[in-house]
PDB file of C-alpha atoms and ligand atoms in Angstrom:
ATOM      1  CA  UNK A 264     135.988 104.194 105.648  1.00 88.00           C
ATOM      2  CA  UNK A 265     136.901 106.595 102.661  1.00 94.00           C
ATOM      3  CA  UNK A 266     135.550 110.266 103.660  1.00 96.00           C
ATOM      4  CA  UNK A 267     133.604 112.146 101.089  1.00 96.00           C
ATOM      5  CA  UNK A 268     132.591 115.728 100.913  1.00 97.00           C
ATOM      6  CA  UNK A 269     128.911 115.923  99.306  1.00 96.00           C
ATOM      7  CA  UNK A 270     127.778 119.101  97.523  1.00 95.00           C
ATOM      8  CA  UNK A 271     126.405 120.850 100.221  1.00 95.00           C
ATOM      9  CA  UNK A 272     129.724 120.756 102.009  1.00 96.00           C
ATOM     10  CA  UNK A 273     128.775 118.147 104.693  1.00 97.00           C
ATOM     11  CA  UNK A 274     130.868 115.005 105.177  1.00 97.00           C
ATOM     12  CA  UNK A 275     129.682 111.237 104.589  1.00 97.00           C
ATOM     13  CA  UNK A 276     131.628 108.072 104.040  1.00 97.00           C
ATOM     14  CA  UNK A 277     131.951 105.251 101.669  1.00 97.00           C
ATOM     15  CA  UNK A 278     131.135 101.734 103.259  1.00 97.00           C
ATOM     16  CA  UNK A 279     133.425  98.995 101.528  1.00 95.00           C
ATOM     17  CA  UNK A 280     131.148  96.276 102.491  1.00 95.00           C
ATOM     18  CA  UNK A 281     128.162  97.595 101.016  1.00 97.00           C
ATOM     19  CA  UNK A 282     129.967  99.145  98.435  1.00 97.00           C
ATOM     20  CA  UNK A 283     127.834 102.506  98.887  1.00 97.00           C
ATOM     21  CA  UNK A 284     128.194 105.644 100.556  1.00 97.00           C
ATOM     22  CA  UNK A 285     125.916 106.697 103.598  1.00 97.00           C
ATOM     23  CA  UNK A 286     124.499 109.737 101.653  1.00 95.00           C
ATOM     24  CA  UNK A 287     123.790 110.769  98.453  1.00 92.00           C
ATOM     25  CA  UNK A 288     126.523 112.975  96.761  1.00 92.00           C
ATOM     26  CA  UNK A 289     124.035 115.960  96.315  1.00 91.00           C
ATOM     27  CA  UNK A 290     124.369 116.587 100.139  1.00 95.00           C
ATOM     28  CA  UNK A 291     124.217 114.628 103.141  1.00 96.00           C
ATOM     29  CA  UNK A 292     122.415 117.337 105.453  1.00 97.00           C
ATOM     30  CA  UNK A 293     120.288 118.369 102.616  1.00 94.00           C
ATOM     31  CA  UNK A 294     119.230 114.871 102.282  1.00 95.00           C
ATOM     32  CA  UNK A 295     118.317 114.573 105.973  1.00 97.00           C
ATOM     33  CA  UNK A 296     116.201 117.477 105.841  1.00 97.00           C
ATOM     34  CA  UNK A 297     114.462 117.069 102.589  1.00 95.00           C
ATOM     35  CA  UNK A 298     113.983 113.467 102.284  1.00 95.00           C
ATOM     36  CA  UNK A 299     113.263 112.642 106.054  1.00 98.00           C
ATOM     37  CA  UNK A 300     112.584 115.676 108.329  1.00 98.00           C
ATOM     38  CA  UNK A 301     110.367 117.648 106.240  1.00 97.00           C
ATOM     39  CA  UNK A 302     108.276 115.042 104.571  1.00 97.00           C
ATOM     40  CA  UNK A 303     107.844 113.468 108.025  1.00 98.00           C
ATOM     41  CA  UNK A 304     106.547 116.952 109.236  1.00 98.00           C
ATOM     42  CA  UNK A 305     108.754 117.304 112.173  1.00 98.00           C
ATOM     43  CA  UNK A 306     108.226 121.109 112.682  1.00 98.00           C
ATOM     44  CA  UNK A 307     104.339 120.553 112.715  1.00 98.00           C
ATOM     45  CA  UNK A 308     104.684 117.615 115.379  1.00 98.00           C
ATOM     46  CA  UNK A 309     106.965 119.727 117.350  1.00 98.00           C
ATOM     47  CA  UNK A 310     104.260 122.792 117.385  1.00 98.00           C
ATOM     48  CA  UNK A 311     101.861 120.137 118.690  1.00 97.00           C
ATOM     49  CA  UNK A 312     104.021 119.697 121.614  1.00 97.00           C
ATOM     50  CA  UNK A 313     105.486 116.207 120.954  1.00 97.00           C
ATOM     51  CA  UNK A 314     107.944 114.503 118.378  1.00 98.00           C
ATOM     52  CA  UNK A 315     108.279 110.856 118.413  1.00 98.00           C
ATOM     53  CA  UNK A 316     110.450 109.320 115.862  1.00 98.00           C
ATOM     54  CA  UNK A 317     111.782 105.830 114.927  1.00 98.00           C
ATOM     55  CA  UNK A 318     115.142 106.452 113.099  1.00 98.00           C
ATOM     56  CA  UNK A 319     115.823 103.125 111.412  1.00 98.00           C
ATOM     57  CA  UNK A 320     119.426 103.136 110.377  1.00 98.00           C
ATOM     58  CA  UNK A 321     121.027 105.639 112.480  1.00 98.00           C
ATOM     59  CA  UNK A 322     124.417 105.863 110.810  1.00 98.00           C
ATOM     60  CA  UNK A 323     125.994 109.173 111.323  1.00 98.00           C
ATOM     61  CA  UNK A 324     123.003 110.392 113.104  1.00 98.00           C
ATOM     62  CA  UNK A 325     122.360 113.111 110.636  1.00 98.00           C
ATOM     63  CA  UNK A 326     118.647 112.466 110.361  1.00 98.00           C
ATOM     64  CA  UNK A 327     118.041 112.372 113.963  1.00 98.00           C
ATOM     65  CA  UNK A 328     120.206 115.458 114.469  1.00 98.00           C
ATOM     66  CA  UNK A 329     118.636 117.559 111.977  1.00 98.00           C
ATOM     67  CA  UNK A 330     115.138 116.435 113.500  1.00 98.00           C
ATOM     68  CA  UNK A 331     116.168 117.580 116.779  1.00 98.00           C
ATOM     69  CA  UNK A 332     117.398 121.061 115.529  1.00 98.00           C
ATOM     70  CA  UNK A 333     113.914 121.443 113.537  1.00 98.00           C
ATOM     71  CA  UNK A 334     111.739 120.458 116.184  1.00 98.00           C
ATOM     72  CA  UNK A 335     113.506 122.834 119.023  1.00 97.00           C
ATOM     73  CA  UNK A 336     113.522 125.685 116.452  1.00 97.00           C
ATOM     74  CA  UNK A 337     109.868 125.374 115.974  1.00 98.00           C
ATOM     75  CA  UNK A 338     109.120 124.753 119.712  1.00 98.00           C
ATOM     76  CA  UNK A 339     111.663 124.781 122.325  1.00 96.00           C
ATOM     77  CA  UNK A 340     109.571 123.310 124.772  1.00 96.00           C
ATOM     78  CA  UNK A 341     108.419 120.187 122.640  1.00 97.00           C
ATOM     79  CA  UNK A 342     109.145 116.729 124.131  1.00 98.00           C
ATOM     80  CA  UNK A 343     111.432 114.943 121.699  1.00 98.00           C
ATOM     81  CA  UNK A 344     111.668 111.130 121.870  1.00 98.00           C
ATOM     82  CA  UNK A 345     113.604 109.124 119.267  1.00 98.00           C
ATOM     83  CA  UNK A 346     114.586 105.495 119.094  1.00 98.00           C
ATOM     84  CA  UNK A 347     117.402 104.585 116.717  1.00 98.00           C
ATOM     85  CA  UNK A 348     118.250 101.416 115.201  1.00 98.00           C
ATOM     86  CA  UNK A 349     121.907 100.488 114.213  1.00 98.00           C
ATOM     87  CA  UNK A 350     123.995  97.615 113.936  1.00 98.00           C
ATOM     88  CA  UNK A 351     127.511  98.865 113.213  1.00 97.00           C
ATOM     89  CA  UNK A 352     129.804 100.269 115.831  1.00 96.00           C
ATOM     90  CA  UNK A 353     132.299 101.353 113.093  1.00 96.00           C
ATOM     91  CA  UNK A 354     129.801 103.834 111.921  1.00 97.00           C
ATOM     92  CA  UNK A 355     129.009 105.155 115.306  1.00 98.00           C
ATOM     93  CA  UNK A 356     132.618 105.509 115.973  1.00 97.00           C
ATOM     94  CA  UNK A 357     132.955 107.787 113.127  1.00 97.00           C
ATOM     95  CA  UNK A 358     130.591 110.195 114.522  1.00 98.00           C
ATOM     96  CA  UNK A 359     133.716 111.418 117.079  1.00 94.00           C
ATOM     97  CA  UNK A 360     135.531 112.785 114.054  1.00 94.00           C
ATOM     98  CA  UNK A 361     132.489 114.739 112.752  1.00 97.00           C
ATOM     99  CA  UNK A 362     131.519 118.418 113.307  1.00 97.00           C
ATOM    100  CA  UNK A 363     128.672 118.851 110.799  1.00 97.00           C
ATOM    101  CA  UNK A 364     126.279 121.990 110.872  1.00 97.00           C
ATOM    102  CA  UNK A 365     123.729 120.575 113.255  1.00 98.00           C
ATOM    103  CA  UNK A 366     123.310 122.739 116.389  1.00 97.00           C
ATOM    104  CA  UNK A 367     122.539 119.519 118.615  1.00 97.00           C
ATOM    105  CA  UNK A 368     125.276 117.067 117.335  1.00 98.00           C
ATOM    106  CA  UNK A 369     126.608 116.931 120.964  1.00 97.00           C
ATOM    107  CA  UNK A 370     123.529 115.012 121.430  1.00 97.00           C
ATOM    108  CA  UNK A 371     124.181 112.487 118.803  1.00 98.00           C
ATOM    109  CA  UNK A 372     127.861 112.207 119.846  1.00 98.00           C
ATOM    110  CA  UNK A 373     126.596 111.220 123.296  1.00 98.00           C
ATOM    111  CA  UNK A 374     124.225 108.668 121.761  1.00 98.00           C
ATOM    112  CA  UNK A 375     126.847 107.336 119.767  1.00 98.00           C
ATOM    113  CA  UNK A 376     129.237 106.658 122.985  1.00 97.00           C
ATOM    114  CA  UNK A 377     126.534 105.858 125.459  1.00 97.00           C
ATOM    115  CA  UNK A 378     123.617 104.505 123.336  1.00 98.00           C
ATOM    116  CA  UNK A 379     121.374 106.861 124.799  1.00 98.00           C
ATOM    117  CA  UNK A 380     120.633 110.680 125.822  1.00 98.00           C
ATOM    118  CA  UNK A 381     118.312 111.907 128.438  1.00 97.00           C
ATOM    119  CA  UNK A 382     118.224 115.657 129.223  1.00 93.00           C
ATOM    120  CA  UNK A 383     115.622 118.319 129.632  1.00 89.00           C
ATOM    121  CA  UNK A 384     112.997 117.562 126.933  1.00 95.00           C
ATOM    122  CA  UNK A 385     115.126 115.200 124.684  1.00 97.00           C
ATOM    123  CA  UNK A 386     115.393 111.602 125.167  1.00 98.00           C
ATOM    124  CA  UNK A 387     117.099 109.189 122.633  1.00 98.00           C
ATOM    125  CA  UNK A 388     117.856 105.438 122.812  1.00 98.00           C
ATOM    126  CA  UNK A 389     119.858 103.727 120.326  1.00 98.00           C
ATOM    127  CA  UNK A 390     118.859  99.908 120.236  1.00 98.00           C
ATOM    128  CA  UNK A 391     122.296  98.482 118.804  1.00 98.00           C
ATOM    129  CA  UNK A 392     121.776  95.308 116.863  1.00 98.00           C
ATOM    130  CA  UNK A 393     120.038  93.981 113.749  1.00 98.00           C
ATOM    131  CA  UNK A 394     116.873  96.144 113.229  1.00 98.00           C
ATOM    132  CA  UNK A 395     114.645  93.413 112.448  1.00 98.00           C
ATOM    133  CA  UNK A 396     115.012  92.003 115.989  1.00 98.00           C
ATOM    134  CA  UNK A 397     115.490  95.203 117.818  1.00 98.00           C
ATOM    135  CA  UNK A 398     112.099  96.445 116.341  1.00 98.00           C
ATOM    136  CA  UNK A 399     110.345  93.739 118.055  1.00 97.00           C
ATOM    137  CA  UNK A 400     111.457  94.868 121.450  1.00 97.00           C
ATOM    138  CA  UNK A 401     110.044  98.399 121.180  1.00 98.00           C
ATOM    139  CA  UNK A 402     107.211  99.271 123.293  1.00 96.00           C
ATOM    140  CA  UNK A 403     106.340 102.774 122.356  1.00 95.00           C
ATOM    141  CA  UNK A 404     104.555 104.090 119.171  1.00 97.00           C
ATOM    142  CA  UNK A 405     105.753 106.958 116.794  1.00 98.00           C
ATOM    143  CA  UNK A 406     104.349 109.835 114.652  1.00 98.00           C
ATOM    144  CA  UNK A 407     107.237 109.543 112.334  1.00 98.00           C
ATOM    145  CA  UNK A 408     109.539 106.930 110.691  1.00 98.00           C
ATOM    146  CA  UNK A 409     112.846 107.600 108.960  1.00 98.00           C
ATOM    147  CA  UNK A 410     113.780 104.534 106.867  1.00 98.00           C
ATOM    148  CA  UNK A 411     117.175 104.848 105.563  1.00 98.00           C
ATOM    149  CA  UNK A 412     119.093 101.764 104.941  1.00 98.00           C
ATOM    150  CA  UNK A 413     121.565 101.208 102.159  1.00 98.00           C
ATOM    151  CA  UNK A 414     119.928 100.363  98.935  1.00 97.00           C
ATOM    152  CA  UNK A 415     117.239  97.575  98.314  1.00 97.00           C
ATOM    153  CA  UNK A 416     120.026  95.831  96.272  1.00 96.00           C
ATOM    154  CA  UNK A 417     122.486  95.774  98.953  1.00 97.00           C
ATOM    155  CA  UNK A 418     120.478  95.777 101.880  1.00 97.00           C
ATOM    156  CA  UNK A 419     117.358  93.830 101.164  1.00 97.00           C
ATOM    157  CA  UNK A 420     116.508  92.635 104.557  1.00 98.00           C
ATOM    158  CA  UNK A 421     115.497  96.156 105.629  1.00 98.00           C
ATOM    159  CA  UNK A 422     113.029  96.555 102.664  1.00 98.00           C
ATOM    160  CA  UNK A 423     110.785  93.606 103.110  1.00 98.00           C
ATOM    161  CA  UNK A 424     107.031  93.494 103.511  1.00 98.00           C
ATOM    162  CA  UNK A 425     107.717  91.520 106.919  1.00 98.00           C
ATOM    163  CA  UNK A 426     109.973  94.392 107.968  1.00 98.00           C
ATOM    164  CA  UNK A 427     107.452  97.022 107.023  1.00 98.00           C
ATOM    165  CA  UNK A 428     104.563  95.116 108.947  1.00 98.00           C
ATOM    166  CA  UNK A 429     106.929  95.338 112.181  1.00 98.00           C
ATOM    167  CA  UNK A 430     107.198  99.121 111.625  1.00 98.00           C
ATOM    168  CA  UNK A 431     103.413  99.761 110.849  1.00 98.00           C
ATOM    169  CA  UNK A 432     102.550  98.051 114.092  1.00 97.00           C
ATOM    170  CA  UNK A 433     104.661 100.802 115.970  1.00 98.00           C
ATOM    171  CA  UNK A 434     103.166 103.686 114.201  1.00 98.00           C
ATOM    172  CA  UNK A 435     100.371 105.995 115.619  1.00 97.00           C
ATOM    173  CA  UNK A 436      97.377 106.483 113.364  1.00 96.00           C
ATOM    174  CA  UNK A 437      98.294 108.905 110.486  1.00 95.00           C
ATOM    175  CA  UNK A 438     101.807 108.513 111.277  1.00 98.00           C
ATOM    176  CA  UNK A 439     104.300 109.361 108.205  1.00 98.00           C
ATOM    177  CA  UNK A 440     107.250 107.073 107.064  1.00 98.00           C
ATOM    178  CA  UNK A 441     109.584 108.785 104.696  1.00 98.00           C
ATOM    179  CA  UNK A 442     112.358 106.905 102.660  1.00 98.00           C
ATOM    180  CA  UNK A 443     114.642 108.142  99.847  1.00 96.00           C
ATOM    181  CA  UNK A 444     114.006 104.931  97.560  1.00 96.00           C
ATOM    182  CA  UNK A 445     111.083 104.881  94.986  1.00 95.00           C
ATOM    183  CA  UNK A 446     111.968 101.381  93.731  1.00 96.00           C
ATOM    184  CA  UNK A 447     108.958  99.292  92.857  1.00 96.00           C
ATOM    185  CA  UNK A 448     109.780  96.522  95.141  1.00 97.00           C
ATOM    186  CA  UNK A 449     109.791  98.951  98.007  1.00 98.00           C
ATOM    187  CA  UNK A 450     106.773 100.655  96.956  1.00 98.00           C
ATOM    188  CA  UNK A 451     104.746  97.305  96.733  1.00 98.00           C
ATOM    189  CA  UNK A 452     106.233  95.953  99.931  1.00 98.00           C
ATOM    190  CA  UNK A 453     104.987  99.035 101.764  1.00 98.00           C
ATOM    191  CA  UNK A 454     101.446  98.809 100.216  1.00 98.00           C
ATOM    192  CA  UNK A 455     101.508  94.914 101.026  1.00 98.00           C
ATOM    193  CA  UNK A 456     102.245  96.021 104.732  1.00 98.00           C
ATOM    194  CA  UNK A 457      99.103  98.334 104.661  1.00 97.00           C
ATOM    195  CA  UNK A 458     100.441 101.586 104.005  1.00 98.00           C
ATOM    196  CA  UNK A 459      99.095 104.210 101.654  1.00 97.00           C
ATOM    197  CA  UNK A 460     102.109 105.092  99.365  1.00 98.00           C
ATOM    198  CA  UNK A 461     102.572 108.280  97.602  1.00 95.00           C
ATOM    199  CA  UNK A 462     105.487 110.092  95.938  1.00 94.00           C
ATOM    200  CA  UNK A 463     107.132 112.904  97.822  1.00 91.00           C
ATOM    201  CA  UNK A 464     109.513 115.460  96.191  1.00 89.00           C
ATOM    202  CA  UNK A 465     112.372 114.874  93.963  1.00 92.00           C
ATOM    203  CA  UNK A 466     115.792 115.821  95.812  1.00 84.00           C
ATOM    204  CA  UNK A 467     118.988 115.723  93.990  1.00 73.00           C
ATOM    205  CA  UNK A 468     117.954 113.556  91.365  1.00 71.00           C
ATOM    206  CA  UNK A 469     115.069 112.931  88.916  1.00 77.00           C
ATOM    207  CA  UNK A 470     113.296 110.057  90.955  1.00 89.00           C
ATOM    208  CA  UNK A 471     110.905 111.044  93.812  1.00 94.00           C
ATOM    209  CA  UNK A 472     111.276 110.011  97.471  1.00 95.00           C
ATOM    210  CA  UNK A 473     108.542 107.661  98.949  1.00 97.00           C
ATOM    211  CA  UNK A 474     106.133 108.587 101.728  1.00 97.00           C
ATOM    212  CA  UNK A 475     103.978 105.910 103.363  1.00 98.00           C
ATOM    213  CA  UNK A 476     101.163 106.978 105.377  1.00 98.00           C
ATOM    214  CA  UNK A 477      99.403 104.856 108.076  1.00 97.00           C
ATOM    215  CA  UNK A 478      95.903 105.700 107.589  1.00 91.00           C
TER     216      UNK A 478
HETATM  217  C1  LIG B 208     122.552 104.936 104.442  1.00 85.37           C
HETATM  218  S1  LIG B 208     123.246 104.410 106.146  1.00 85.37           S
HETATM  219  C2  LIG B 208     121.996 105.522 107.269  1.00 85.37           C
HETATM  220  C3  LIG B 208     122.639 107.030 107.332  1.00 85.37           C
HETATM  221  C4  LIG B 208     122.048 107.593 108.539  1.00 85.37           C
HETATM  222  N1  LIG B 208     120.550 107.534 108.554  1.00 85.37           N
HETATM  223  C5  LIG B 208     122.581 109.216 108.779  1.00 85.37           C
HETATM  224  O1  LIG B 208     121.668 110.000 108.888  1.00 85.37           O
HETATM  225  O2  LIG B 208     123.698 109.147 108.671  1.00 85.37           O
HETATM  226  C6  LIG B 208     122.496 102.928 106.611  1.00 85.37           C
HETATM  227  C7  LIG B 208     122.705 102.277 107.880  1.00 85.37           C
HETATM  228  O3  LIG B 208     122.133 101.165 107.814  1.00 85.37           O
HETATM  229  C8  LIG B 208     122.943 100.325 108.997  1.00 85.37           C
HETATM  230  N2  LIG B 208     122.343  98.906 108.721  1.00 85.37           N
HETATM  231  C9  LIG B 208     122.330  98.154 107.553  1.00 85.37           C
HETATM  232  N3  LIG B 208     121.628  97.051 107.759  1.00 85.37           N
HETATM  233  C10 LIG B 208     121.089  97.160 109.221  1.00 85.37           C
HETATM  234  C11 LIG B 208     120.534  96.184 109.927  1.00 85.37           C
HETATM  235  N4  LIG B 208     119.985  94.989 109.445  1.00 85.37           N
HETATM  236  N5  LIG B 208     120.267  96.618 111.193  1.00 85.37           N
HETATM  237  C12 LIG B 208     120.341  97.571 111.688  1.00 85.37           C
HETATM  238  N6  LIG B 208     121.254  98.635 111.038  1.00 85.37           N
HETATM  239  C13 LIG B 208     121.556  98.419 109.628  1.00 85.37           C
HETATM  240  C14 LIG B 208     124.332 100.643 108.365  1.00 85.37           C
HETATM  241  O4  LIG B 208     125.113 100.119 109.337  1.00 85.37           O
HETATM  242  C15 LIG B 208     124.255 101.960 108.160  1.00 85.37           C
HETATM  243  O5  LIG B 208     124.788 102.562 109.293  1.00 85.37           O
END
């Protein structure tokens, strides 16, 4: 995998099989914060006492890592529970090489190695395998969902109405799903799955992100 330094100085990689990079060139960590952690209101959930996240496509763990930092900063006593879905051992292996500006990246490194982490008030479980199958085994429910596959063109199986229906089944009422894509097909499929779909902010490019509300 070829290493890329994005515009905020954080590192990502180019995946040869998908012919896409793991993050936008405008900034990998900025993307985690602005496209996932902020739209999903992780800080607000932390202040209320508990943060339950479904991280669809864990990759280098930046979205989960930035979420943990934000939650602990907002409320050091909050309970954080993350279930992450990922199918590629190679990307998990890359985590060892990284030292991003994420205070709790040691947690992510342990998850990459042991597929779980449980200490004090932070609990993470990585379900390794195809997300379409793993999701059906989840018993818990979530207040926030990070939906971060490769693009709909390259990774179509994770942008279908069928998959979104499975995700929605695991979400609390008023929970928020956030994704970087604003493709018509993505928004139509989210609406078909029963979400209220709205535009989020535009980060690093003209197009807005997509927020799907389970109301
Ligand atoms: C854009 S990257 C995710 C970046 C990641 N969120 C981060 O913070 O570093 C997409 C990820 O989706 C994973 N993926 C693609 N198809 C999948 C599938 N069917 N099931 C599980 N993971 C999948 C890839 O292996 C890749 O790591």
